[in-house]
Amino acid sequence: MTTLLSPEELEARLRDVGTRRYHSLHPFHKLLHNGELSFAQVQAWALNRYYYQAMIPVKDSAILARMEEPELRRVWRQRIVDHDGDHEGEGGIARWLVLTDSLGLHRHYVTSLDGLLPATKFAVDAYVHFVREKSLLEAIASSLTEMFSPGIIGERVAGMLKNYDFVSRDTLAYFDKRLTQAPRDADFALDYVKQHARTPEQQEQVIRALEFKCNVLWVQLDALYFAYVDPKMAYPGAFVPKEG
Amino acid sequence: MTTLLSPEELEARLRDVGTRRYHSLHPFHKLLHNGELSFAQVQAWALNRYYYQAMIPVKDSAILARMEEPELRRVWRQRIVDHDGDHEGEGGIARWLVLTDSLGLHRHYVTSLDGLLPATKFAVDAYVHFVREKSLLEAIASSLTEMFSPGIIGERVAGMLKNYDFVSRDTLAYFDKRLTQAPRDADFALDYVKQHARTPEQQEQVIRALEFKCNVLWVQLDALYFAYVDPKMAYPGAFVPKEG
């Protein structure tokens, strides 16, 4: 890329990444939303995604630690509050554990990470390392998958409520909150990126950062599909579903 | 683990990790060694493993940078020499590129990493981050998969020469060198670990470090199997085999 894009052109390029690479396109999500997964496969999804949820505020703290301006930090710290809450039992991670509880997974087992697929750990950790090691601009750009999340959340909640009798609006409460949090966060990050990617090289970097983040999400679903759908090649030590 | 193991007991525990988790047990390797992969599937293996090879001296440099004693560094630096060689075209990485050349993969394509599976990148990068972030003892212990490599290399070279007319002893020369380098390196690392893991906690850490490294190798084969064997779910942008 050698020409400078206007902020609007850059936004269009970023949105295009989502239409090609966002994990809403992954076969595992189609199965999840269409009610084609078993209870045990949904357990495996919730168990593995717990690690992603748990590391989001670690990722955001790493970004916070790189921001030298109070006005930036004041905005970004809200993400950490959203995930950690103000008290025990509040916030996004706690809401995720309500879901894993409701799926019959022991809380200690979930938080121990004993049943986690190694590929989940590697993908999520890659995200944390990315925001520590790349430029602040790229770190912020990597959060931009949130631009696409209201669509997938709407589809997921409607599909899961319709198709699975083992979930309810209460146990999916995590996603309700994200419907307002994610667009607010995405708007801020998108404005930041459009303002601060001022050279063709920086614009290329932010597009790559968003592609990287799409990979982080996609690879987690590849690993779930591989271990629990087809060819069901389980990893030694990882969660083993007890079917029926 | 609450009791202190003798050095010999610790070694036995470490060898036991290999019998349960080393990637010689992975179905992808059985296919590779038994001649059951197509030319294009072998290409995908060599292409992805290039990234692992290329990052090994980065990993070893990170370990070197953490060693405060000249006598340790004098030994460890040989690993970097082995992979990088003394001149252009020498060393383990160059020998790996001889293999990818012989498989008809353009060198620029291989080294650009454009065709790499994201899961390969995440797994290999997890290894580099591990040796930077964990204790030096754990970093050294994570190299101990080399204890098991002569077995798999013997099996691989014999199997591939017998079953594939598109490989030769020359194009597999990388592995010949490793047959002498790996045991020398493993002996040193094993002695170090047996001497320096002096508490039950440290012994547990080195066993976990070796398990982690087995995961790094295993997940790379999971990703190859998923993308190129079954269910052949390719990643957008990754290498697409041109079958016969």
Coordinates of C-alpha atoms in Angstrom, one line a residue, chain B:
Chain B
M1 CA 4.1 -32.8 43.8
T2 CA 5.3 -32.5 47.4
T3 CA 8.3 -34.8 47.6
L4 CA 11.7 -34.1 46.2
L5 CA 12.7 -36.5 43.5
S6 CA 16.3 -37.8 43.0
P7 CA 17.9 -36.5 39.8
E8 CA 17.3 -40.0 38.3
E9 CA 13.6 -40.0 39.3
L10 CA 13.3 -36.5 37.8
E11 CA 14.8 -37.8 34.5
A12 CA 12.4 -40.7 34.5
R13 CA 9.5 -38.3 34.9
L14 CA 10.8 -36.2 32.1
R15 CA 11.2 -39.2 29.8
D16 CA 7.7 -40.3 30.7
V17 CA 6.3 -36.9 29.4
G18 CA 7.9 -37.9 26.1
T19 CA 6.2 -41.3 25.9
R20 CA 2.8 -39.6 26.5
R21 CA 3.0 -36.3 24.7
Y22 CA 5.9 -36.2 22.2
H23 CA 4.6 -35.4 18.6
S24 CA 5.9 -38.7 17.3
L25 CA 2.5 -39.9 18.6
H26 CA 0.6 -37.5 16.4
P27 CA -1.5 -39.0 13.6
F28 CA 0.0 -36.4 11.2
H29 CA 3.4 -37.8 11.7
K30 CA 2.3 -41.3 11.3
L31 CA 0.8 -40.3 7.9
L32 CA 4.0 -38.4 7.0
H33 CA 6.3 -41.3 7.9
N34 CA 4.2 -44.0 6.4
G35 CA 4.1 -42.3 3.0
E36 CA 0.3 -41.6 3.3
L37 CA 0.6 -37.9 2.6
S38 CA 0.4 -36.3 -0.9
F39 CA 3.2 -34.2 -2.3
A40 CA 1.1 -31.1 -1.5
Q41 CA 0.5 -32.2 2.1
V42 CA 4.3 -32.6 2.5
Q43 CA 4.7 -29.2 1.1
A44 CA 2.3 -27.8 3.7
W45 CA 4.3 -29.5 6.4
A46 CA 7.7 -28.2 5.2
L47 CA 6.3 -24.7 4.7
N48 CA 4.8 -24.4 8.1
R49 CA 7.8 -26.0 9.9
Y50 CA 10.1 -23.5 8.3
Y51 CA 8.8 -20.9 10.7
Y52 CA 9.6 -23.2 13.7
Q53 CA 13.1 -23.7 12.3
A54 CA 13.6 -20.0 11.6
M55 CA 12.6 -19.1 15.2
I56 CA 14.8 -21.6 17.0
P57 CA 17.9 -19.4 17.0
V58 CA 15.7 -16.5 18.1
K59 CA 14.5 -18.6 21.0
D60 CA 18.1 -19.7 21.8
S61 CA 19.3 -16.1 21.6
A62 CA 16.6 -15.1 24.2
I63 CA 17.9 -17.9 26.5
L64 CA 21.5 -16.8 25.9
A65 CA 20.6 -13.3 26.8
R66 CA 19.4 -14.5 30.2
M67 CA 22.5 -16.5 31.1
E68 CA 24.8 -14.6 33.4
E69 CA 27.7 -17.1 33.4
P70 CA 30.2 -17.3 30.5
E71 CA 30.6 -21.0 30.8
L72 CA 26.8 -21.5 30.2
R73 CA 26.8 -19.1 27.3
R74 CA 29.8 -20.7 25.7
V75 CA 27.9 -24.0 25.5
W76 CA 24.5 -22.6 24.5
R77 CA 25.8 -20.3 21.7
Q78 CA 26.6 -23.4 19.7
R79 CA 22.9 -24.0 19.1
I80 CA 22.7 -20.6 17.3
V81 CA 25.8 -21.5 15.3
D82 CA 24.2 -24.8 14.3
H83 CA 21.1 -23.1 13.0
D84 CA 22.6 -20.0 11.4
G85 CA 25.9 -21.4 10.1
D86 CA 29.0 -19.4 9.6
H87 CA 28.2 -18.3 6.1
E88 CA 25.2 -17.7 3.8
G89 CA 23.7 -21.0 2.8
E90 CA 25.0 -22.9 5.8
G91 CA 23.3 -24.1 9.0
G92 CA 20.0 -25.7 9.9
I93 CA 17.7 -23.0 8.5
A94 CA 19.5 -23.1 5.2
R95 CA 19.3 -26.9 5.1
W96 CA 15.5 -26.6 5.8
L97 CA 15.3 -24.2 2.8
V98 CA 17.0 -26.9 0.6
L99 CA 14.1 -29.1 1.5
T100 CA 11.4 -26.5 0.7
D101 CA 13.3 -25.7 -2.6
S102 CA 13.2 -29.4 -3.5
L103 CA 9.5 -29.5 -2.8
G104 CA 9.0 -26.7 -5.4
L105 CA 8.2 -23.9 -2.9
H106 CA 9.6 -20.6 -3.9
R107 CA 12.1 -19.4 -1.3
H108 CA 10.6 -15.9 -1.2
Y109 CA 7.2 -17.4 -0.5
V110 CA 8.5 -19.6 2.3
T111 CA 10.4 -16.9 4.0
S112 CA 7.7 -14.3 3.6
L113 CA 5.5 -16.4 5.9
D114 CA 2.5 -15.4 3.7
G115 CA 1.3 -19.0 3.4
L116 CA 1.7 -19.9 7.1
L117 CA -1.2 -21.1 9.2
P118 CA -1.9 -18.6 12.0
A119 CA -1.9 -21.5 14.5
T120 CA 1.7 -22.3 13.5
K121 CA 2.7 -18.7 14.2
F122 CA 0.9 -18.6 17.6
A123 CA 2.4 -21.9 18.7
V124 CA 6.0 -21.0 17.7
D125 CA 5.7 -17.5 19.2
A126 CA 4.4 -19.0 22.4
Y127 CA 7.7 -20.9 22.6
V128 CA 9.8 -17.7 22.2
H129 CA 7.7 -15.9 24.8
F130 CA 7.9 -18.8 27.2
V131 CA 11.7 -18.7 27.3
R132 CA 11.7 -14.9 27.7
E133 CA 9.2 -14.9 30.5
K134 CA 9.7 -18.0 32.6
S135 CA 12.7 -18.8 34.7
L136 CA 16.0 -19.7 33.1
L137 CA 15.5 -23.2 34.5
E138 CA 12.1 -23.6 32.8
A139 CA 13.5 -22.1 29.6
I140 CA 16.3 -24.7 29.5
A141 CA 13.9 -27.5 30.4
S142 CA 11.6 -26.6 27.5
S143 CA 14.4 -27.6 25.1
L144 CA 14.3 -31.2 26.4
T145 CA 12.1 -32.5 23.6
E146 CA 15.5 -33.0 22.0
M147 CA 15.9 -36.1 24.3
F148 CA 13.3 -37.7 22.1
S149 CA 14.2 -36.4 18.7
P150 CA 16.7 -39.1 17.5
G151 CA 14.0 -41.7 17.6
I152 CA 11.5 -39.7 15.5
I153 CA 14.2 -38.5 13.1
G154 CA 15.4 -42.0 12.4
E155 CA 11.8 -43.1 11.7
R156 CA 11.1 -40.0 9.6
V157 CA 14.1 -40.2 7.3
A158 CA 13.8 -43.9 6.8
G159 CA 10.0 -43.7 6.2
M160 CA 10.2 -40.7 3.9
L161 CA 13.1 -42.1 1.8
K162 CA 11.2 -45.4 1.4
N163 CA 7.8 -43.9 0.6
Y164 CA 8.3 -40.7 -1.3
D165 CA 10.2 -40.4 -4.6
F166 CA 10.3 -36.6 -4.2
V167 CA 12.7 -36.6 -1.3
S168 CA 16.3 -37.8 -1.1
R169 CA 19.0 -38.1 1.4
D170 CA 20.4 -34.7 0.2
T171 CA 17.1 -32.9 0.6
L172 CA 16.6 -34.4 4.1
A173 CA 20.2 -33.4 5.1
Y174 CA 18.8 -31.2 7.9
F175 CA 17.9 -34.3 9.9
D176 CA 21.3 -36.0 9.5
K177 CA 23.0 -33.1 11.3
R178 CA 20.3 -33.1 14.0
L179 CA 21.1 -36.7 14.8
T180 CA 24.4 -35.7 16.4
Q181 CA 23.5 -32.1 17.5
A182 CA 20.3 -33.0 19.4
P183 CA 21.7 -35.6 21.7
R184 CA 24.7 -33.4 22.6
D185 CA 22.3 -30.4 23.3
A186 CA 19.8 -32.6 25.2
D187 CA 22.6 -34.1 27.4
F188 CA 23.7 -30.7 28.5
A189 CA 20.2 -29.4 29.2
L190 CA 19.2 -32.6 31.1
D191 CA 22.3 -32.4 33.3
Y192 CA 21.6 -28.7 33.9
V193 CA 18.0 -29.4 34.9
K194 CA 18.9 -32.4 37.1
Q195 CA 21.4 -30.2 39.0
H196 CA 19.4 -27.0 39.3
A197 CA 15.8 -28.3 40.0
R198 CA 16.5 -28.6 43.7
T199 CA 13.0 -28.2 45.2
P200 CA 9.7 -30.1 44.5
E201 CA 8.3 -26.8 43.0
Q202 CA 11.2 -26.4 40.6
Q203 CA 11.0 -30.1 39.6
E204 CA 7.3 -29.6 38.9
Q205 CA 8.1 -26.5 36.9
V206 CA 10.6 -28.3 34.7
I207 CA 8.1 -31.2 34.0
R208 CA 5.5 -28.5 33.1
A209 CA 7.9 -26.8 30.9
L210 CA 8.5 -30.0 28.9
E211 CA 4.8 -30.6 28.7
F212 CA 4.4 -27.0 27.4
K213 CA 7.0 -27.7 24.7
C214 CA 5.3 -30.9 23.7
N215 CA 2.1 -28.8 23.3
V216 CA 4.0 -26.4 21.0
L217 CA 5.0 -29.2 18.7
W218 CA 1.6 -31.0 18.9
V219 CA -0.5 -28.0 18.1
Q220 CA 1.5 -27.4 15.0
L221 CA 0.5 -30.8 13.7
D222 CA -3.1 -30.4 14.8
A223 CA -3.2 -27.3 12.6
L224 CA -1.7 -29.1 9.6
Y225 CA -4.1 -32.0 10.0
F226 CA -7.1 -29.7 10.3
A227 CA -6.2 -27.6 7.3
Y228 CA -4.7 -30.2 5.0
V229 CA -5.9 -33.7 6.0
D230 CA -9.3 -33.6 7.7
P231 CA -11.6 -31.7 7.6
K232 CA -9.3 -29.7 5.2
M233 CA -10.7 -26.5 6.5
A234 CA -8.2 -24.0 5.0
Y235 CA -7.4 -20.7 6.5
P236 CA -8.1 -17.6 4.3
G237 CA -4.7 -16.6 2.8
A238 CA -2.8 -19.7 3.9
F239 CA -1.0 -22.1 1.5
V240 CA -3.4 -23.8 -0.8
P241 CA -2.0 -27.1 -2.2
K242 CA -2.2 -27.6 -6.0
E243 CA -2.9 -31.3 -6.1
G244 CA -1.4 -33.3 -9.0

